[in-house]
Amino acid sequence: AIATVENLKKKGIRVLSIAQNVDSDTPTGTFMQGFHLLYSRYDNDVKITNTIRGMRHRLRNGYFMGVAPLGYRNTRDEQNKPIIVHNDQAPLIKKAFLWKANENLSNVEIVERLEKLGLKIYKQRLSDIFRNPVYCGLLTSSLIEGEVVQGIHKPIVSKDIFLKVNGINKTKSSHNVKNDNLPLKG
């Protein structure tokens, strides 16, 4: 902000504050304007630090942060704290996990089955769902990097099903690595 104010000043543009009565044409006024800008930056940094600390605390206590993933909805508990609960898509998400785990269906086949049941979803989104530990009751976040926390929300699938889905070898087809027509294929 200070650099922007200086660049504008060089072009003959004065930046005035309606909150502080500062004459930016004097050295004292320029100092005070810079001080106010620096203090605002400090205040924002303190708020960011406190917000991140609070978010980490909530995550470590098992509260999901953000917009609820497909199959859940955002709501509030008895103490008015934000939580996520199952919505009417949860049974379909569970079916998708079970189809993947027990029938080893491809994501395309699962997407087709879900669409017949009324849930339109792209296969890429389905892949994201299968990798999201929220569905088995766990929370991860870049705010608590490397930590896996038990969430307070009700899981849609068991941890065993989640692990089975994520342990499936997704490369069913084999290809000839030594194909001279496709030298970089392997």
Tab-separated table of N, CA and C in Angstrom, residues 40-138:
chain	number	residue	atom	x	y	z
A	40	SER	N	-2.537	-1.077	9.720
A	40	SER	CA	-3.607	-1.881	9.110
A	40	SER	C	-3.066	-3.234	8.680
A	41	ARG	N	-1.860	-3.243	8.110
A	41	ARG	CA	-1.227	-4.507	7.712
A	41	ARG	C	-0.999	-5.399	8.934
A	42	TYR	N	-0.472	-4.802	10.004
A	42	TYR	CA	-0.244	-5.553	11.253
A	42	TYR	C	-1.564	-6.122	11.776
A	43	ASP	N	-2.599	-5.317	11.786
A	43	ASP	CA	-3.905	-5.758	12.274
A	43	ASP	C	-4.429	-6.929	11.439
A	44	ASN	N	-4.296	-6.842	10.116
A	44	ASN	CA	-4.714	-7.945	9.248
A	44	ASN	C	-3.909	-9.212	9.519
A	45	ASP	N	-2.596	-9.071	9.712
A	45	ASP	CA	-1.744	-10.235	9.998
A	45	ASP	C	-2.139	-10.909	11.309
A	46	VAL	N	-2.467	-10.116	12.326
A	46	VAL	CA	-2.913	-10.672	13.606
A	46	VAL	C	-4.228	-11.424	13.429
A	47	LYS	N	-5.150	-10.847	12.666
A	47	LYS	CA	-6.439	-11.512	12.417
A	47	LYS	C	-6.243	-12.826	11.657
A	48	ILE	N	-5.356	-12.833	10.661
A	48	ILE	CA	-5.070	-14.060	9.912
A	48	ILE	C	-4.506	-15.129	10.838
A	49	THR	N	-3.556	-14.754	11.665
A	49	THR	CA	-2.946	-15.703	12.599
A	49	THR	C	-3.988	-16.287	13.549
A	50	ASN	N	-4.839	-15.437	14.107
A	50	ASN	CA	-5.874	-15.912	15.031
A	50	ASN	C	-6.902	-16.791	14.325
A	51	THR	N	-7.267	-16.435	13.095
A	51	THR	CA	-8.231	-17.232	12.338
A	51	THR	C	-7.673	-18.613	12.037
A	52	ILE	N	-6.424	-18.667	11.578
A	52	ILE	CA	-5.801	-19.966	11.267
A	52	ILE	C	-5.670	-20.801	12.532
A	53	ARG	N	-5.303	-20.182	13.642
A	53	ARG	CA	-5.194	-20.914	14.910
A	53	ARG	C	-6.561	-21.511	15.281
A	54	GLY	N	-7.614	-20.725	15.133
A	54	GLY	CA	-8.964	-21.209	15.432
A	54	GLY	C	-9.396	-22.328	14.496
A	55	MET	N	-9.057	-22.209	13.213
A	55	MET	CA	-9.411	-23.254	12.249
A	55	MET	C	-8.673	-24.557	12.568
A	56	ARG	N	-7.400	-24.454	12.919
A	56	ARG	CA	-6.637	-25.654	13.286
A	56	ARG	C	-7.242	-26.315	14.523
A	57	HIS	N	-7.627	-25.509	15.488
A	57	HIS	CA	-8.231	-26.024	16.711
A	57	HIS	C	-9.516	-26.787	16.393
A	58	ARG	N	-10.360	-26.200	15.558
A	58	ARG	CA	-11.627	-26.853	15.193
A	58	ARG	C	-11.371	-28.152	14.422
A	59	LEU	N	-10.431	-28.124	13.492
A	59	LEU	CA	-10.107	-29.345	12.743
A	59	LEU	C	-9.612	-30.445	13.680
A	60	ARG	N	-8.720	-30.093	14.584
A	60	ARG	CA	-8.178	-31.097	15.519
A	60	ARG	C	-9.244	-31.617	16.481
A	61	ASN	N	-10.336	-30.865	16.654
A	61	ASN	CA	-11.452	-31.324	17.473
A	61	ASN	C	-12.512	-32.059	16.653
A	62	GLY	N	-12.209	-32.308	15.368
A	62	GLY	CA	-13.073	-33.140	14.549
A	62	GLY	C	-14.145	-32.429	13.760
A	63	TYR	N	-14.118	-31.106	13.716
A	63	TYR	CA	-15.121	-30.350	12.967
A	63	TYR	C	-14.673	-30.164	11.525
A	64	PHE	N	-15.535	-30.515	10.582
A	64	PHE	CA	-15.261	-30.304	9.168
A	64	PHE	C	-15.333	-28.816	8.874
A	65	MET	N	-14.413	-28.318	8.053
A	65	MET	CA	-14.365	-26.894	7.704
A	65	MET	C	-14.708	-26.731	6.234
A	66	GLY	N	-15.660	-25.882	5.918
A	66	GLY	CA	-15.952	-25.568	4.529
A	66	GLY	C	-17.292	-26.090	4.073
A	67	VAL	N	-17.462	-26.080	2.752
A	67	VAL	CA	-18.705	-26.549	2.148
A	67	VAL	C	-18.731	-28.066	2.211
A	68	ALA	N	-19.835	-28.607	2.661
A	68	ALA	CA	-19.968	-30.056	2.824
A	68	ALA	C	-19.783	-30.767	1.491
A	69	PRO	N	-19.074	-31.898	1.502
A	69	PRO	CA	-18.916	-32.667	0.267
A	69	PRO	C	-20.221	-33.352	-0.134
A	70	LEU	N	-20.293	-33.816	-1.373
A	70	LEU	CA	-21.468	-34.500	-1.890
A	70	LEU	C	-21.850	-35.649	-0.965
A	71	GLY	N	-23.124	-35.721	-0.604
A	71	GLY	CA	-23.594	-36.737	0.334
A	71	GLY	C	-23.797	-36.186	1.736
A	72	TYR	N	-23.276	-35.001	1.978
A	72	TYR	CA	-23.424	-34.317	3.267
A	72	TYR	C	-24.060	-32.953	3.020
A	73	ARG	N	-24.543	-32.334	4.099
A	73	ARG	CA	-25.007	-30.952	4.034
A	73	ARG	C	-24.532	-30.234	5.286
A	74	ASN	N	-24.306	-28.940	5.139
A	74	ASN	CA	-23.910	-28.118	6.275
A	74	ASN	C	-25.133	-27.784	7.117
A	75	THR	N	-24.981	-27.865	8.426
A	75	THR	CA	-26.041	-27.487	9.360
A	75	THR	C	-25.373	-27.094	10.674
A	76	ARG	N	-26.154	-26.984	11.738
A	76	ARG	CA	-25.605	-26.631	13.057
A	76	ARG	C	-26.129	-27.602	14.095
A	77	ASP	N	-25.305	-27.848	15.122
A	77	ASP	CA	-25.723	-28.750	16.199
A	77	ASP	C	-26.492	-27.990	17.280
A	78	GLU	N	-26.765	-28.656	18.404
A	78	GLU	CA	-27.554	-28.061	19.487
A	78	GLU	C	-26.881	-26.814	20.077
A	79	GLN	N	-25.543	-26.766	20.040
A	79	GLN	CA	-24.813	-25.599	20.553
A	79	GLN	C	-24.568	-24.553	19.459
A	80	ASN	N	-25.257	-24.707	18.309
A	80	ASN	CA	-25.168	-23.793	17.181
A	80	ASN	C	-23.785	-23.815	16.520
A	81	LYS	N	-23.051	-24.930	16.660
A	81	LYS	CA	-21.754	-25.068	16.002
A	81	LYS	C	-21.964	-25.709	14.637
A	82	PRO	N	-21.238	-25.217	13.609
A	82	PRO	CA	-21.398	-25.796	12.270
A	82	PRO	C	-20.926	-27.252	12.227
A	83	ILE	N	-21.742	-28.113	11.648
A	83	ILE	CA	-21.410	-29.522	11.465
A	83	ILE	C	-21.903	-29.963	10.096
A	84	ILE	N	-21.532	-31.190	9.707
A	84	ILE	CA	-22.072	-31.763	8.478
A	84	ILE	C	-22.844	-33.035	8.827
A	85	VAL	N	-23.943	-33.235	8.129
A	85	VAL	CA	-24.776	-34.420	8.326
A	85	VAL	C	-25.127	-34.997	6.955
A	86	HIS	N	-25.546	-36.257	6.955
A	86	HIS	CA	-25.921	-36.913	5.697
A	86	HIS	C	-27.098	-36.197	5.048
A	87	ASN	N	-27.101	-36.163	3.736
A	87	ASN	CA	-28.276	-35.703	3.010
A	87	ASN	C	-28.827	-36.879	2.206
A	88	ASP	N	-29.815	-36.646	1.354
A	88	ASP	CA	-30.453	-37.755	0.643
A	88	ASP	C	-29.561	-38.381	-0.430
A	89	GLN	N	-28.394	-37.804	-0.716
A	89	GLN	CA	-27.450	-38.408	-1.656
A	89	GLN	C	-26.482	-39.379	-0.986
A	90	ALA	N	-26.441	-39.384	0.342
A	90	ALA	CA	-25.512	-40.245	1.080
A	90	ALA	C	-25.672	-41.723	0.717
A	91	PRO	N	-26.898	-42.259	0.622
A	91	PRO	CA	-27.022	-43.671	0.251
A	91	PRO	C	-26.452	-43.982	-1.139
A	92	LEU	N	-26.539	-43.032	-2.053
A	92	LEU	CA	-25.987	-43.240	-3.392
A	92	LEU	C	-24.457	-43.221	-3.367
A	93	ILE	N	-23.904	-42.343	-2.556
A	93	ILE	CA	-22.445	-42.305	-2.402
A	93	ILE	C	-21.967	-43.621	-1.789
A	94	LYS	N	-22.700	-44.110	-0.801
A	94	LYS	CA	-22.354	-45.385	-0.179
A	94	LYS	C	-22.399	-46.512	-1.212
A	95	LYS	N	-23.447	-46.533	-2.052
A	95	LYS	CA	-23.548	-47.548	-3.102
A	95	LYS	C	-22.343	-47.485	-4.033
A	96	ALA	N	-21.923	-46.275	-4.385
A	96	ALA	CA	-20.767	-46.124	-5.274
A	96	ALA	C	-19.521	-46.757	-4.646
A	97	PHE	N	-19.292	-46.482	-3.364
A	97	PHE	CA	-18.154	-47.101	-2.670
A	97	PHE	C	-18.277	-48.621	-2.664
A	98	LEU	N	-19.462	-49.118	-2.366
A	98	LEU	CA	-19.658	-50.569	-2.307
A	98	LEU	C	-19.486	-51.220	-3.675
A	99	TRP	N	-19.982	-50.581	-4.718
A	99	TRP	CA	-19.787	-51.114	-6.071
A	99	TRP	C	-18.297	-51.188	-6.404
A	100	LYS	N	-17.577	-50.149	-6.041
A	100	LYS	CA	-16.134	-50.111	-6.329
A	100	LYS	C	-15.406	-51.178	-5.518
A	101	ALA	N	-15.756	-51.289	-4.250
A	101	ALA	CA	-15.061	-52.231	-3.365
A	101	ALA	C	-15.423	-53.689	-3.653
A	102	ASN	N	-16.707	-53.970	-3.839
A	102	ASN	CA	-17.153	-55.362	-3.940
A	102	ASN	C	-17.252	-55.883	-5.366
A	103	GLU	N	-17.566	-55.011	-6.315
A	103	GLU	CA	-17.731	-55.456	-7.693
A	103	GLU	C	-16.586	-54.998	-8.590
A	104	ASN	N	-15.704	-54.176	-8.054
A	104	ASN	CA	-14.536	-53.673	-8.788
A	104	ASN	C	-14.939	-53.037	-10.119
A	105	LEU	N	-16.022	-52.267	-10.097
A	105	LEU	CA	-16.495	-51.595	-11.298
A	105	LEU	C	-15.595	-50.405	-11.625
A	106	SER	N	-15.556	-50.046	-12.897
A	106	SER	CA	-14.823	-48.839	-13.279
A	106	SER	C	-15.643	-47.620	-12.862
A	107	ASN	N	-14.979	-46.493	-12.795
A	107	ASN	CA	-15.682	-45.260	-12.426
A	107	ASN	C	-16.748	-44.910	-13.458
A	108	VAL	N	-16.490	-45.218	-14.718
A	108	VAL	CA	-17.475	-44.943	-15.770
A	108	VAL	C	-18.741	-45.770	-15.529
A	109	GLU	N	-18.571	-47.037	-15.179
A	109	GLU	CA	-19.730	-47.896	-14.906
A	109	GLU	C	-20.506	-47.395	-13.683
A	110	ILE	N	-19.782	-46.966	-12.678
A	110	ILE	CA	-20.435	-46.460	-11.463
A	110	ILE	C	-21.193	-45.170	-11.775
A	111	VAL	N	-20.589	-44.287	-12.562
A	111	VAL	CA	-21.254	-43.040	-12.957
A	111	VAL	C	-22.553	-43.353	-13.697
A	112	GLU	N	-22.522	-44.339	-14.583
A	112	GLU	CA	-23.728	-44.727	-15.329
A	112	GLU	C	-24.805	-45.251	-14.389
A	113	ARG	N	-24.423	-46.076	-13.426
A	113	ARG	CA	-25.398	-46.609	-12.466
A	113	ARG	C	-25.988	-45.490	-11.608
A	114	LEU	N	-25.133	-44.577	-11.162
A	114	LEU	CA	-25.614	-43.462	-10.337
A	114	LEU	C	-26.580	-42.579	-11.116
A	115	GLU	N	-26.282	-42.376	-12.399
A	115	GLU	CA	-27.160	-41.544	-13.220
A	115	GLU	C	-28.542	-42.192	-13.363
A	116	LYS	N	-28.592	-43.518	-13.458
A	116	LYS	CA	-29.872	-44.219	-13.531
A	116	LYS	C	-30.666	-44.060	-12.238
A	117	LEU	N	-29.943	-43.840	-11.128
A	117	LEU	CA	-30.598	-43.649	-9.832
A	117	LEU	C	-30.887	-42.170	-9.533
A	118	GLY	N	-30.528	-41.296	-10.487
A	118	GLY	CA	-30.867	-39.883	-10.330
A	118	GLY	C	-29.738	-38.978	-9.877
A	119	LEU	N	-28.509	-39.488	-9.782
A	119	LEU	CA	-27.376	-38.658	-9.368
A	119	LEU	C	-26.425	-38.500	-10.549
A	120	LYS	N	-26.398	-37.293	-11.107
A	120	LYS	CA	-25.494	-37.018	-12.228
A	120	LYS	C	-24.177	-36.518	-11.654
A	121	ILE	N	-23.094	-37.215	-12.017
A	121	ILE	CA	-21.774	-36.889	-11.494
A	121	ILE	C	-20.742	-37.247	-12.554
A	122	TYR	N	-19.668	-36.499	-12.613
A	122	TYR	CA	-18.585	-36.790	-13.554
A	122	TYR	C	-17.622	-37.788	-12.922
A	123	LYS	N	-16.954	-38.576	-13.761
A	123	LYS	CA	-16.060	-39.607	-13.225
A	123	LYS	C	-14.883	-38.996	-12.465
A	124	GLN	N	-14.444	-37.801	-12.859
A	124	GLN	CA	-13.354	-37.154	-12.128
A	124	GLN	C	-13.798	-36.797	-10.711
A	125	ARG	N	-15.025	-36.344	-10.580
A	125	ARG	CA	-15.548	-36.005	-9.250
A	125	ARG	C	-15.696	-37.269	-8.417
A	126	LEU	N	-16.093	-38.354	-9.063
A	126	LEU	CA	-16.203	-39.627	-8.362
A	126	LEU	C	-14.835	-40.068	-7.845
A	127	SER	N	-13.798	-39.876	-8.638
A	127	SER	CA	-12.438	-40.193	-8.183
A	127	SER	C	-12.077	-39.380	-6.952
A	128	ASP	N	-12.438	-38.090	-6.961
A	128	ASP	CA	-12.173	-37.229	-5.801
A	128	ASP	C	-12.927	-37.731	-4.571
A	129	ILE	N	-14.160	-38.160	-4.773
A	129	ILE	CA	-14.963	-38.686	-3.662
A	129	ILE	C	-14.298	-39.924	-3.079
A	130	PHE	N	-13.862	-40.825	-3.945
A	130	PHE	CA	-13.228	-42.066	-3.476
A	130	PHE	C	-11.948	-41.796	-2.689
A	131	ARG	N	-11.266	-40.697	-2.974
A	131	ARG	CA	-10.018	-40.381	-2.264
A	131	ARG	C	-10.230	-39.517	-1.024
A	132	ASN	N	-11.443	-39.025	-0.807
A	132	ASN	CA	-11.710	-38.096	0.292
A	132	ASN	C	-12.006	-38.858	1.582
A	133	PRO	N	-11.117	-38.762	2.593
A	133	PRO	CA	-11.308	-39.514	3.836
A	133	PRO	C	-12.500	-39.048	4.682
A	134	VAL	N	-13.113	-37.922	4.335
A	134	VAL	CA	-14.302	-37.459	5.059
A	134	VAL	C	-15.379	-38.535	5.032
A	135	TYR	N	-15.458	-39.274	3.926
A	135	TYR	CA	-16.513	-40.274	3.764
A	135	TYR	C	-16.370	-41.456	4.729
A	136	CYS	N	-15.191	-41.658	5.289
A	136	CYS	CA	-15.035	-42.722	6.301
A	136	CYS	C	-14.858	-42.130	7.694
A	137	GLY	N	-15.180	-40.832	7.839
A	137	GLY	CA	-15.179	-40.208	9.162
A	137	GLY	C	-13.898	-39.525	9.561
A	138	LEU	N	-12.937	-39.414	8.649
A	138	LEU	CA	-11.650	-38.810	8.979
A	138	LEU	C	-11.501	-37.438	8.335
